[in-house]
CSV table of C-alpha atoms in Angstrom, one decimal:
chain,number,residue,atom,x,y,z
A,37,MET,CA,11.5,38.2,31.5
A,38,HIS,CA,13.8,36.2,33.7
A,39,SER,CA,16.1,34.6,31.2
A,40,VAL,CA,16.8,37.4,28.7
A,41,GLN,CA,20.2,37.9,30.2
A,42,TRP,CA,22.8,35.6,28.6
A,43,GLY,CA,24.8,35.0,31.8
A,44,CYS,CA,25.3,31.5,33.1
A,45,SER,CA,25.2,30.1,36.6
A,46,ASP,CA,28.1,27.8,35.6
A,47,MET,CA,31.3,29.9,35.9
A,48,SER,CA,33.1,27.7,33.4
A,49,VAL,CA,30.7,28.8,30.7
A,50,CYS,CA,30.7,32.6,31.1
A,51,ALA,CA,32.8,35.2,32.9
A,52,VAL,CA,29.7,36.9,34.3
A,53,PRO,CA,27.4,34.6,36.4
A,54,GLY,CA,23.7,34.7,35.6
A,55,GLY,CA,22.6,33.3,39.0
A,56,PRO,CA,19.4,31.3,39.4
A,57,PHE,CA,17.7,33.1,36.5
A,58,SER,CA,20.2,32.0,33.8
A,59,GLY,CA,18.7,30.5,30.6
A,60,LEU,CA,21.6,28.0,30.6
A,61,GLY,CA,21.6,27.1,34.3
A,62,GLU,CA,21.0,23.7,35.8
A,63,VAL,CA,17.5,24.7,36.8
A,64,ILE,CA,15.5,27.2,34.8
A,65,HIS,CA,12.1,28.9,35.3
A,66,ARG,CA,9.4,27.2,33.3
A,67,GLU,CA,8.6,30.4,31.4
A,68,SER,CA,12.2,30.9,30.6
A,69,VAL,CA,12.8,31.9,27.0
A,70,PRO,CA,14.7,29.1,25.2
A,71,MET,CA,18.2,30.0,23.9
A,72,HIS,CA,18.6,27.4,21.1
A,73,THR,CA,20.1,29.8,18.5
A,74,PHE,CA,22.6,31.4,20.9
A,75,ALA,CA,23.5,27.9,22.2
A,76,LYS,CA,24.0,26.7,18.7
A,77,TYR,CA,26.5,29.5,18.1
A,78,LEU,CA,28.3,28.9,21.3
A,79,PHE,CA,28.4,25.1,20.5
A,80,SER,CA,30.1,25.7,17.2
A,81,ALA,CA,32.5,28.2,18.7
A,82,LEU,CA,33.5,26.1,21.6
A,83,LEU,CA,33.7,22.7,19.9
A,84,PRO,CA,37.2,23.0,18.5
A,85,HIS,CA,38.5,24.2,21.9
A,86,ASP,CA,36.5,22.4,24.6
A,87,THR,CA,34.3,19.6,23.4
A,88,ASP,CA,32.9,18.6,26.8
A,89,LEU,CA,31.9,22.2,27.5
A,90,ALA,CA,30.3,22.6,24.1
A,91,TYR,CA,28.1,19.6,24.5
A,92,LYS,CA,27.3,20.4,28.1
A,93,LEU,CA,26.0,23.8,27.1
A,94,ALA,CA,24.1,22.7,24.0
A,95,LEU,CA,22.4,19.8,25.9
A,96,ARG,CA,21.3,22.2,28.6
A,97,ALA,CA,19.9,24.5,26.0
A,98,MET,CA,17.8,21.7,24.4
A,99,ARG,CA,15.2,22.2,27.2
A,100,LEU,CA,11.9,23.7,26.4
A,101,PRO,CA,10.2,24.2,29.8
A,102,VAL,CA,6.9,25.5,28.5
A,103,LEU,CA,6.2,22.2,26.8
A,104,GLU,CA,7.4,20.2,29.8
A,105,SER,CA,4.9,21.9,32.0
A,106,THR,CA,1.9,21.9,29.7
A,107,ALA,CA,2.3,18.7,27.6
A,108,PRO,CA,4.3,16.2,29.5
A,109,SER,CA,3.0,13.2,27.5
A,110,GLY,CA,1.8,12.4,24.0
A,111,ASP,CA,2.7,13.8,20.7
A,112,VAL,CA,2.9,17.6,20.3
A,113,SER,CA,3.0,17.6,16.6
A,114,HIS,CA,0.9,20.7,16.2
A,115,PRO,CA,3.2,23.8,16.3
A,116,HIS,CA,1.0,25.6,18.9
A,117,HIS,CA,0.1,22.6,21.0
A,118,GLY,CA,1.5,24.3,24.1
A,119,ILE,CA,-0.8,27.3,24.0
A,120,SER,CA,-3.8,25.2,23.0
A,121,ILE,CA,-3.8,23.6,26.4
A,122,VAL,CA,-3.4,26.7,28.7
A,123,PRO,CA,-4.0,29.7,26.4
A,124,SER,CA,-4.7,32.1,29.2
A,125,ARG,CA,-1.4,31.4,31.1
A,126,TYR,CA,0.9,31.5,28.1
A,127,PRO,CA,-0.1,34.5,25.9
A,128,ARG,CA,3.5,35.2,24.9
A,129,TRP,CA,4.1,31.7,23.3
A,130,PHE,CA,2.6,32.5,19.9
A,131,THR,CA,6.1,31.9,18.5
A,132,LEU,CA,6.3,28.3,19.9
A,133,GLY,CA,6.5,26.7,16.4
A,134,HIS,CA,9.5,28.9,15.6
A,135,LEU,CA,11.2,28.0,18.9
A,136,GLU,CA,10.7,24.3,18.3
A,137,SER,CA,12.3,24.7,14.9
A,138,GLN,CA,15.4,26.3,16.5
A,139,GLN,CA,15.5,23.5,19.0
A,140,CYS,CA,15.5,21.0,16.1
A,141,GLU,CA,18.4,22.9,14.4
A,142,LEU,CA,20.5,22.7,17.6
A,143,ALA,CA,19.9,19.0,17.8
A,144,SER,CA,20.8,18.5,14.2
A,145,THR,CA,24.0,20.4,14.7
A,146,MET,CA,25.0,18.2,17.6
A,147,LEU,CA,24.1,15.0,15.7
A,148,THR,CA,26.3,16.1,12.8
A,149,ALA,CA,29.2,16.9,15.1
A,150,ALA,CA,28.9,13.7,17.1
A,151,LYS,CA,29.2,11.4,14.0
A,152,GLY,CA,31.4,8.5,14.8
A,153,ASP,CA,31.3,9.0,18.6
A,154,MET,CA,29.0,6.4,20.0
A,155,LEU,CA,28.8,7.9,23.5
A,156,ARG,CA,28.1,11.5,22.3
A,157,LEU,CA,25.5,10.2,19.9
A,158,ARG,CA,23.7,8.3,22.6
A,159,THR,CA,23.7,11.4,24.8
A,160,VAL,CA,22.3,13.6,22.0
A,161,LEU,CA,19.7,10.9,21.2
A,162,GLU,CA,18.5,10.9,24.8
A,163,ALA,CA,18.2,14.7,24.9
A,164,ILE,CA,16.1,14.6,21.7
A,165,GLN,CA,13.8,11.9,23.0
A,166,LYS,CA,13.3,13.8,26.2
A,167,ASN,CA,13.0,17.4,25.0
A,168,ILE,CA,11.5,17.3,21.5
A,169,HIS,CA,7.7,16.7,21.4
A,170,SER,CA,6.9,17.1,17.8
A,171,SER,CA,6.8,13.9,15.7
A,172,SER,CA,7.4,15.9,12.5
A,173,LEU,CA,10.5,17.5,13.9
A,174,ILE,CA,11.8,14.2,15.3
A,175,PHE,CA,11.2,12.7,11.8
A,176,LYS,CA,13.2,15.5,10.3
A,177,LEU,CA,16.1,14.8,12.7
A,178,ALA,CA,15.9,11.1,11.8
A,179,GLN,CA,16.1,12.0,8.1
A,180,ASP,CA,19.0,14.4,8.8
A,181,ALA,CA,20.9,11.7,10.7
A,182,PHE,CA,20.3,9.2,7.9
A,183,LYS,CA,21.5,11.5,5.3
A,184,ILE,CA,24.7,12.3,7.2
A,185,ALA,CA,25.2,8.6,8.0
A,186,THR,CA,25.0,7.6,4.3
A,187,PRO,CA,27.4,9.7,2.2
A,188,ALA,CA,27.5,8.9,-1.4
A,189,ASP,CA,31.3,8.6,-1.6
A,190,SER,CA,32.1,6.6,1.5
A,191,PRO,CA,30.7,3.6,3.6
A,192,PRO,CA,27.8,4.4,6.0
A,193,ASP,CA,28.3,5.3,9.6
A,194,ILE,CA,26.5,2.5,11.4
A,195,THR,CA,26.4,4.2,14.7
A,196,LEU,CA,24.6,7.3,13.3
A,197,LEU,CA,22.4,5.0,11.2
A,198,ASN,CA,21.2,3.3,14.4
A,199,VAL,CA,20.4,6.7,15.9
A,200,ALA,CA,18.3,7.6,12.8
A,201,LEU,CA,16.5,4.2,13.2
A,202,GLU,CA,15.8,4.8,16.9
A,203,LEU,CA,14.4,8.2,16.1
A,204,GLY,CA,12.3,6.7,13.3
A,205,LEU,CA,10.9,4.1,15.7
A,206,GLN,CA,10.0,6.8,18.1
A,207,VAL,CA,8.1,8.6,15.4
A,208,MET,CA,6.2,5.4,14.5
A,209,ARG,CA,5.1,5.0,18.1
A,210,MET,CA,4.1,8.6,18.5
A,211,THR,CA,2.0,8.7,15.4
A,212,LEU,CA,0.5,5.2,15.5
A,213,SER,CA,-2.7,6.3,17.1
A,214,THR,CA,-2.8,9.9,16.0
A,215,LEU,CA,-3.6,11.4,12.6
A,216,ASN,CA,-0.6,12.5,10.6
A,217,TRP,CA,-0.8,13.3,6.9
A,218,ARG,CA,2.9,12.2,6.5
A,219,ARG,CA,2.4,8.8,8.1
A,220,ARG,CA,2.7,6.8,4.9
A,221,GLU,CA,5.9,8.6,4.0
A,222,MET,CA,7.3,8.0,7.5
A,223,VAL,CA,6.5,4.2,7.3
A,224,ARG,CA,8.3,3.9,4.0
A,225,TRP,CA,11.3,5.8,5.2
A,226,LEU,CA,11.6,3.6,8.3
A,227,VAL,CA,11.7,0.5,6.2
A,228,THR,CA,14.4,2.1,4.0
A,229,CYS,CA,16.4,3.1,7.1
A,230,ALA,CA,16.1,-0.4,8.6
A,231,THR,CA,17.2,-2.0,5.3
A,232,GLU,CA,20.3,0.2,5.4
A,233,VAL,CA,21.0,-0.9,9.0
A,234,GLY,CA,20.7,-4.5,8.0
A,235,LEU,CA,18.9,-7.8,8.4
A,236,ARG,CA,18.6,-7.7,12.2
A,237,ALA,CA,16.9,-4.3,12.1
A,238,LEU,CA,14.3,-5.6,9.5
A,239,VAL,CA,13.7,-8.7,11.6
A,240,SER,CA,13.2,-6.6,14.7
A,241,ILE,CA,10.5,-4.3,13.1
A,242,LEU,CA,8.7,-7.3,11.6
A,243,GLN,CA,8.6,-9.0,15.0
A,244,SER,CA,7.4,-5.9,16.9
A,245,TRP,CA,5.1,-4.5,14.1
A,246,TYR,CA,2.1,-4.1,16.4
A,247,THR,CA,3.9,-1.4,18.5
A,248,LEU,CA,4.9,0.5,15.3
A,249,PHE,CA,2.3,0.0,12.5
A,250,THR,CA,-1.3,-0.6,11.8
A,251,PRO,CA,-2.1,-4.1,10.3
A,252,THR,CA,-2.7,-2.5,6.9
A,253,GLU,CA,0.7,-0.7,7.0
A,254,ALA,CA,2.5,-3.8,8.2
A,255,THR,CA,1.2,-6.0,5.4
A,256,SER,CA,0.8,-3.6,2.4
A,257,ILE,CA,3.9,-1.4,3.0
A,258,VAL,CA,6.4,-3.0,5.5
A,259,ALA,CA,6.3,-6.7,4.8
A,260,ALA,CA,5.7,-6.2,1.0
A,261,THR,CA,8.8,-3.9,0.8
A,262,VAL,CA,10.9,-6.2,3.0
A,263,MET,CA,10.0,-9.2,0.7
A,264,SER,CA,10.7,-7.3,-2.5
A,265,HIS,CA,13.4,-8.4,-4.9
A,266,ASN,CA,15.2,-5.1,-4.5
A,267,THR,CA,15.5,-5.5,-0.7
A,268,ILE,CA,16.9,-9.0,-1.0
A,269,LEU,CA,19.5,-7.8,-3.6
A,270,ARG,CA,20.3,-4.7,-1.4
A,271,LEU,CA,21.2,-6.8,1.6
A,272,SER,CA,23.0,-9.6,-0.4
A,273,LEU,CA,21.3,-12.3,1.7
A,274,ASP,CA,22.1,-15.9,1.5
A,275,TYR,CA,19.4,-18.6,1.5
A,276,PRO,CA,19.0,-19.1,5.3
A,277,GLN,CA,18.8,-15.3,5.8
A,278,ARG,CA,16.2,-15.0,3.1
A,279,GLU,CA,14.2,-17.8,4.7
A,280,GLU,CA,14.4,-16.1,8.1
A,281,LEU,CA,13.2,-12.8,6.7
A,282,ALA,CA,10.4,-14.5,4.7
A,283,SER,CA,9.3,-16.5,7.8
A,284,CYS,CA,9.0,-13.3,9.9
A,285,ALA,CA,7.0,-11.6,7.1
A,286,ARG,CA,4.6,-14.6,6.8
A,287,THR,CA,4.1,-14.6,10.6
A,288,LEU,CA,3.4,-10.9,10.5
A,289,ALA,CA,1.0,-11.4,7.6
A,290,LEU,CA,-1.0,-14.0,9.4
A,291,GLN,CA,-1.2,-12.0,12.6
A,292,CYS,CA,-2.4,-9.0,10.6
A,293,ALA,CA,-5.0,-11.1,8.7
A,294,MET,CA,-6.3,-12.4,12.0
A,295,LYS,CA,-6.5,-8.9,13.5
A,296,ASP,CA,-7.9,-7.1,10.4
A,297,PRO,CA,-9.1,-9.6,7.8
A,298,GLN,CA,-11.0,-7.0,5.8
A,299,ASN,CA,-7.9,-5.0,4.9
A,300,CYS,CA,-5.1,-7.5,5.3
A,301,ALA,CA,-6.4,-10.9,4.0
A,302,LEU,CA,-5.4,-10.4,0.3
A,303,SER,CA,-1.9,-9.0,1.3
A,304,ALA,CA,-1.5,-12.0,3.6
A,305,LEU,CA,-2.3,-14.5,0.9
A,306,THR,CA,0.1,-12.8,-1.5
A,307,LEU,CA,2.9,-12.8,1.1
A,308,CYS,CA,2.3,-16.5,1.9
A,309,GLU,CA,2.1,-17.8,-1.6
A,310,LYS,CA,5.5,-19.6,-1.5
A,311,ASP,CA,4.7,-21.5,1.7
A,312,HIS,CA,1.9,-24.1,1.5
A,313,ILE,CA,1.1,-24.2,5.2
A,314,ALA,CA,1.1,-20.4,5.6
A,315,PHE,CA,-1.0,-20.0,2.5
A,316,GLU,CA,-3.6,-22.6,3.8
A,317,THR,CA,-3.7,-20.8,7.1
A,318,ALA,CA,-4.3,-17.4,5.4
A,319,TYR,CA,-7.1,-18.9,3.2
A,320,GLN,CA,-8.8,-20.4,6.3
A,321,ILE,CA,-8.7,-17.0,8.0
A,322,VAL,CA,-10.5,-15.5,5.0
A,323,ILE,CA,-13.1,-18.3,5.1
A,324,ASP,CA,-13.7,-17.9,8.8
A,325,ALA,CA,-14.0,-14.1,8.5
A,326,ALA,CA,-16.3,-14.2,5.4
A,327,SER,CA,-19.5,-14.7,7.3
A,328,THR,CA,-19.1,-11.8,9.6
A,329,GLY,CA,-16.2,-9.5,9.0
A,330,MET,CA,-15.9,-9.1,5.2
A,331,THR,CA,-17.9,-7.3,2.5
A,332,TYR,CA,-18.9,-8.9,-0.9
A,333,SER,CA,-16.5,-6.5,-2.6
A,334,GLN,CA,-13.5,-7.8,-0.5
A,335,LEU,CA,-14.5,-11.4,-1.0
A,336,PHE,CA,-14.9,-11.0,-4.8
A,337,THR,CA,-11.5,-9.4,-5.0
A,338,ILE,CA,-9.9,-12.4,-3.1
A,339,ALA,CA,-11.9,-14.8,-5.2
A,340,ARG,CA,-10.6,-13.3,-8.4
A,341,TYR,CA,-7.1,-13.5,-7.0
A,342,MET,CA,-7.6,-17.2,-6.2
A,343,GLU,CA,-8.7,-17.9,-9.8
A,344,HIS,CA,-5.6,-16.0,-11.1
A,345,ARG,CA,-3.4,-18.2,-8.8
A,346,GLY,CA,-4.9,-21.3,-10.3
A,347,TYR,CA,-7.4,-22.3,-7.6
A,348,PRO,CA,-10.8,-22.1,-9.4
A,349,LEU,CA,-12.7,-24.2,-6.8
A,350,ARG,CA,-11.5,-22.0,-4.0
A,351,ALA,CA,-12.4,-19.0,-6.1
A,352,PHE,CA,-15.9,-20.5,-6.5
A,353,LYS,CA,-16.3,-21.0,-2.8
A,354,LEU,CA,-15.3,-17.4,-2.0
A,355,ALA,CA,-17.5,-16.0,-4.8
A,356,SER,CA,-20.4,-18.0,-3.3
A,357,LEU,CA,-19.7,-16.5,0.1
A,358,ALA,CA,-19.6,-13.0,-1.5
A,359,MET,CA,-23.0,-13.6,-3.1
A,360,THR,CA,-24.6,-14.1,0.3
A,361,HIS,CA,-23.6,-10.6,1.3
A,362,LEU,CA,-25.0,-9.0,-1.8
A,363,ASN,CA,-28.4,-7.5,-2.5
A,364,LEU,CA,-29.0,-6.0,-6.0
A,365,ALA,CA,-32.4,-4.2,-6.2
A,366,TYR,CA,-34.6,-4.2,-9.3
A,367,ASN,CA,-33.5,-0.7,-10.3
A,368,GLN,CA,-29.7,-1.1,-9.7
A,369,ASP,CA,-28.7,-2.0,-13.3
A,370,THR,CA,-25.5,0.0,-13.0
A,371,HIS,CA,-24.4,-1.4,-9.6
A,372,PRO,CA,-20.6,-1.8,-9.4
A,373,ALA,CA,-20.9,-5.4,-8.3
A,374,ILE,CA,-22.6,-6.5,-11.5
A,375,ASN,CA,-19.3,-7.4,-13.2
A,376,ASP,CA,-18.4,-9.5,-10.2
A,377,VAL,CA,-21.7,-11.3,-10.3
A,378,LEU,CA,-21.3,-12.0,-14.0
A,379,TRP,CA,-17.7,-13.3,-13.4
A,380,ALA,CA,-18.9,-15.5,-10.5
A,381,CYS,CA,-21.6,-17.1,-12.7
A,382,ALA,CA,-19.1,-17.5,-15.6
A,383,LEU,CA,-16.7,-19.2,-13.3
A,384,SER,CA,-19.4,-21.6,-11.9
A,385,HIS,CA,-20.5,-22.4,-15.5
A,386,SER,CA,-17.0,-23.2,-16.5
A,387,LEU,CA,-16.5,-25.5,-13.6
A,388,GLY,CA,-19.5,-27.6,-14.3
A,389,LYS,CA,-23.2,-28.2,-13.8
A,390,ASN,CA,-22.9,-28.9,-10.0
A,391,GLU,CA,-21.2,-25.5,-9.3
A,392,LEU,CA,-23.7,-23.7,-11.5
A,393,ALA,CA,-26.6,-25.4,-9.7
A,394,ALA,CA,-25.0,-24.3,-6.4
A,395,ILE,CA,-24.6,-20.7,-7.3
A,396,ILE,CA,-28.0,-20.1,-9.1
A,397,PRO,CA,-30.1,-20.1,-5.9
A,398,LEU,CA,-27.7,-17.6,-4.4
A,399,VAL,CA,-28.0,-15.4,-7.5
A,400,VAL,CA,-31.8,-15.7,-7.4
A,401,LYS,CA,-31.8,-14.7,-3.7
A,402,SER,CA,-29.3,-11.8,-4.1
A,403,VAL,CA,-30.1,-10.3,-7.5
A,404,HIS,CA,-33.5,-8.8,-8.3
A,405,CYS,CA,-32.5,-6.7,-11.3
A,406,ALA,CA,-34.2,-8.2,-14.4
A,407,THR,CA,-31.6,-7.1,-16.9
A,408,VAL,CA,-28.7,-8.6,-14.9
A,409,LEU,CA,-30.6,-11.9,-14.5
A,410,SER,CA,-31.4,-12.1,-18.2
A,411,ASP,CA,-27.8,-11.5,-19.0
A,412,ILE,CA,-26.7,-14.3,-16.8
A,413,LEU,CA,-29.4,-16.6,-18.3
A,414,ARG,CA,-28.3,-15.8,-21.8
A,415,ARG,CA,-24.6,-16.5,-21.1
A,416,CYS,CA,-25.5,-19.8,-19.5
A,417,THR,CA,-27.4,-21.0,-22.5
A,418,MET,CA,-24.8,-20.1,-25.1
A,419,THR,CA,-22.2,-22.7,-24.2
A,420,ALA,CA,-22.0,-26.1,-22.4
A,421,PRO,CA,-21.0,-26.1,-18.8
A,422,GLY,CA,-17.7,-27.5,-17.5
A,423,LEU,CA,-15.3,-26.0,-20.1
A,424,ALA,CA,-12.7,-25.3,-17.4
A,425,GLY,CA,-11.5,-28.9,-17.7
A,426,ILE,CA,-11.1,-29.7,-14.0
A,427,PRO,CA,-9.0,-33.0,-13.8
A,428,GLY,CA,-11.0,-36.0,-12.9
A,429,ARG,CA,-14.3,-34.6,-14.2
A,430,ARG,CA,-16.3,-35.7,-17.3
A,431,ASN,CA,-18.5,-33.2,-19.0
A,432,SER,CA,-21.2,-34.0,-21.5
A,433,GLY,CA,-20.6,-31.0,-23.7
A,434,LYS,CA,-24.3,-30.5,-24.1
A,435,LEU,CA,-26.1,-27.1,-23.9
A,436,MET,CA,-28.3,-26.8,-20.8
A,437,SER,CA,-32.1,-26.5,-21.2
A,438,THR,CA,-34.0,-23.7,-19.5
A,439,ASP,CA,-36.8,-26.1,-18.8
A,440,LYS,CA,-34.7,-28.2,-16.4
A,441,ALA,CA,-32.8,-27.5,-13.3
A,442,PRO,CA,-30.7,-25.4,-12.6
A,443,LEU,CA,-31.6,-22.9,-15.3
A,444,ARG,CA,-35.4,-23.3,-14.8
A,445,GLN,CA,-35.1,-21.6,-11.4
A,446,LEU,CA,-33.1,-18.8,-13.0
A,447,LEU,CA,-35.6,-18.4,-15.8
A,448,ASP,CA,-38.5,-18.2,-13.5
A,449,ALA,CA,-36.7,-15.6,-11.3
A,450,THR,CA,-35.9,-13.5,-14.4
A,451,ILE,CA,-39.4,-13.5,-15.6
A,452,SER,CA,-40.7,-12.6,-12.2
A,453,ALA,CA,-38.1,-9.8,-11.9
A,454,TYR,CA,-39.3,-8.4,-15.3
A,455,ILE,CA,-42.9,-8.5,-14.2
A,456,ASN,CA,-42.2,-6.8,-10.8
A,457,THR,CA,-39.9,-4.2,-12.4
A,458,THR,CA,-42.5,-3.4,-15.0
A,459,HIS,CA,-45.1,-2.6,-12.4
A,460,SER,CA,-42.6,-0.6,-10.4
A,461,ARG,CA,-41.7,1.5,-13.5
A,462,LEU,CA,-45.3,2.1,-14.4
A,463,THR,CA,-46.1,3.5,-11.0
A,464,HIS,CA,-44.2,6.7,-11.7
A,465,ILE,CA,-43.6,7.0,-15.4
A,466,SER,CA,-43.5,10.1,-17.5
A,467,PRO,CA,-44.2,10.4,-21.3
A,468,ARG,CA,-40.5,11.1,-22.0
A,469,HIS,CA,-39.7,7.5,-20.7
A,470,TYR,CA,-42.3,5.7,-22.8
A,471,GLY,CA,-39.8,4.8,-25.6
A,472,GLU,CA,-37.3,3.4,-23.1
A,473,PHE,CA,-40.1,1.4,-21.4
A,474,ILE,CA,-41.2,-0.2,-24.7
A,475,GLU,CA,-37.6,-1.3,-25.3
A,476,PHE,CA,-37.5,-2.8,-21.8
A,477,LEU,CA,-40.6,-4.8,-22.6
A,478,SER,CA,-38.9,-6.1,-25.8
A,479,LYS,CA,-36.0,-7.4,-23.7
A,480,ALA,CA,-38.6,-9.0,-21.3
A,481,ARG,CA,-40.2,-10.8,-24.3
A,482,GLU,CA,-36.9,-12.3,-25.3
A,483,THR,CA,-36.6,-13.8,-21.8
A,484,PHE,CA,-40.2,-15.0,-21.7
A,485,LEU,CA,-39.7,-16.8,-25.0
A,486,LEU,CA,-37.0,-19.0,-23.5
A,487,ALA,CA,-39.8,-20.9,-21.6
A,488,GLN,CA,-41.8,-23.5,-23.4
A,489,ASP,CA,-45.0,-21.6,-23.0
A,490,GLY,CA,-43.3,-18.3,-23.0
A,491,HIS,CA,-45.3,-16.7,-25.8
A,492,ILE,CA,-48.5,-17.5,-23.9
A,493,GLN,CA,-47.1,-16.1,-20.6
A,494,PHE,CA,-46.0,-12.9,-22.4
A,495,ALA,CA,-49.3,-12.4,-24.1
A,496,GLN,CA,-51.1,-12.8,-20.7
A,497,PHE,CA,-48.7,-10.3,-19.2
A,498,ILE,CA,-49.3,-7.7,-21.9
A,499,ASP,CA,-53.1,-8.2,-21.5
A,500,ASN,CA,-52.8,-7.6,-17.8
A,501,LEU,CA,-50.9,-4.4,-18.4
A,502,LYS,CA,-53.6,-3.1,-20.7
A,503,GLN,CA,-56.3,-3.8,-18.1
A,504,ILE,CA,-54.4,-2.4,-15.1
A,505,TYR,CA,-53.0,0.7,-16.8
A,506,LYS,CA,-55.7,1.5,-19.3
A,507,GLY,CA,-55.7,5.0,-18.0
A,508,LYS,CA,-52.3,5.6,-19.6
A,509,LYS,CA,-53.8,5.7,-23.0
A,510,LYS,CA,-50.9,6.9,-25.0
A,511,LEU,CA,-48.5,4.3,-23.4
A,512,MET,CA,-51.0,1.4,-23.9
A,513,MET,CA,-51.4,2.5,-27.6
A,514,LEU,CA,-47.6,2.1,-28.0
A,515,VAL,CA,-47.7,-1.3,-26.2
A,516,ARG,CA,-50.5,-2.5,-28.7
A,517,GLU,CA,-48.5,-1.2,-31.7
A,518,ARG,CA,-45.4,-3.2,-30.6
A,519,PHE,CA,-46.8,-6.3,-29.0
A,520,GLY,CA,-50.4,-6.6,-30.3
């Protein structure tokens, strides 16, 4: 192989010239074996005697030609990315991951030595950005630089801190559109590093978030951490500085909510709580996105948040929008949305008769599960509506009748659901489910009896069952024993 000789074409480096095939020459063959470990040794040996020569040699040795020729762009975070592209031409590069690690160690050694020297650090940074193609290794260098720059017993080295930050920003850009299992850790670390650099660094990453983070990362990790009490204390910010940071975070939150309302709306509302205009804007983004871009689960979550923040009428509106996205079938009596539906109905009931009358048609349209409907009906008849005590409203304090609107519609829907569910169950029922079915009919009778002529309706219902399913003799005998 061309570069196994350790001579150099530069006579100032070695006594014996290596000619055009030197591994440390100005131009090297693209299949030249890298000399990172040897260069690291020479760098440490030469540094006390000839600093310029030490850096010149080490910077030349940073080159890794095989990656330059096979993967000139993108992120080569897989240790064997080079061979995956042209496996037939580079059979000898099975040790590429090891070579990249040695390259990283050489870079780390130079960073440590250049601490405090702005010009040297800039040169080393440029060499890293040009020659290292693995996001994981650049992240390691960023962490190394940060650790060296922030010793426990002395003030931080701001020049090296800025290098760490620049490397971190490069990692963010490299991994933004690629899968990396350490991405969340990388994002959190970058915020920590920017905080250590200072206010301007934080403002910068907030303002250019779209080049560095996904909307979800920007709101849930970056902005949330920047706005935390610990960050404010760490930076010792005065009021105008806090306001500047908060304003940037709110702007980011609204931009993210517009771009990805499903995943960012709740975080945006939380970040905008202390600014009335921003909060109103975030709320309107949710309302606009509710009809097309959001699920019932997301809307229910935001509705509960609104109630918690003291906005019950807005919570009701969001809960109503969530109901329009929901469809609960007759046999989904353990559906995860049931608690949300019960909460929405309880909220409407507490607000008053008008809100209850508005949500019941939505419930009837979306919920076809008899047991859930009967549970809602029972809760609505136990107490008078309007107990939330909204200012400016008068409530009669009377219990609502199931013979009048709006509960009459709910009662009819519940009875109809019990009838339909009964026939569905009887289509494919086995003897081991007979006992459970009889208990289901008992619950159905309780609902029927809420109507004025409920006992007559239920008797007719039972008679119809006996006629239609007379072939199921044992089951009908159990029905007659319980219901006559």
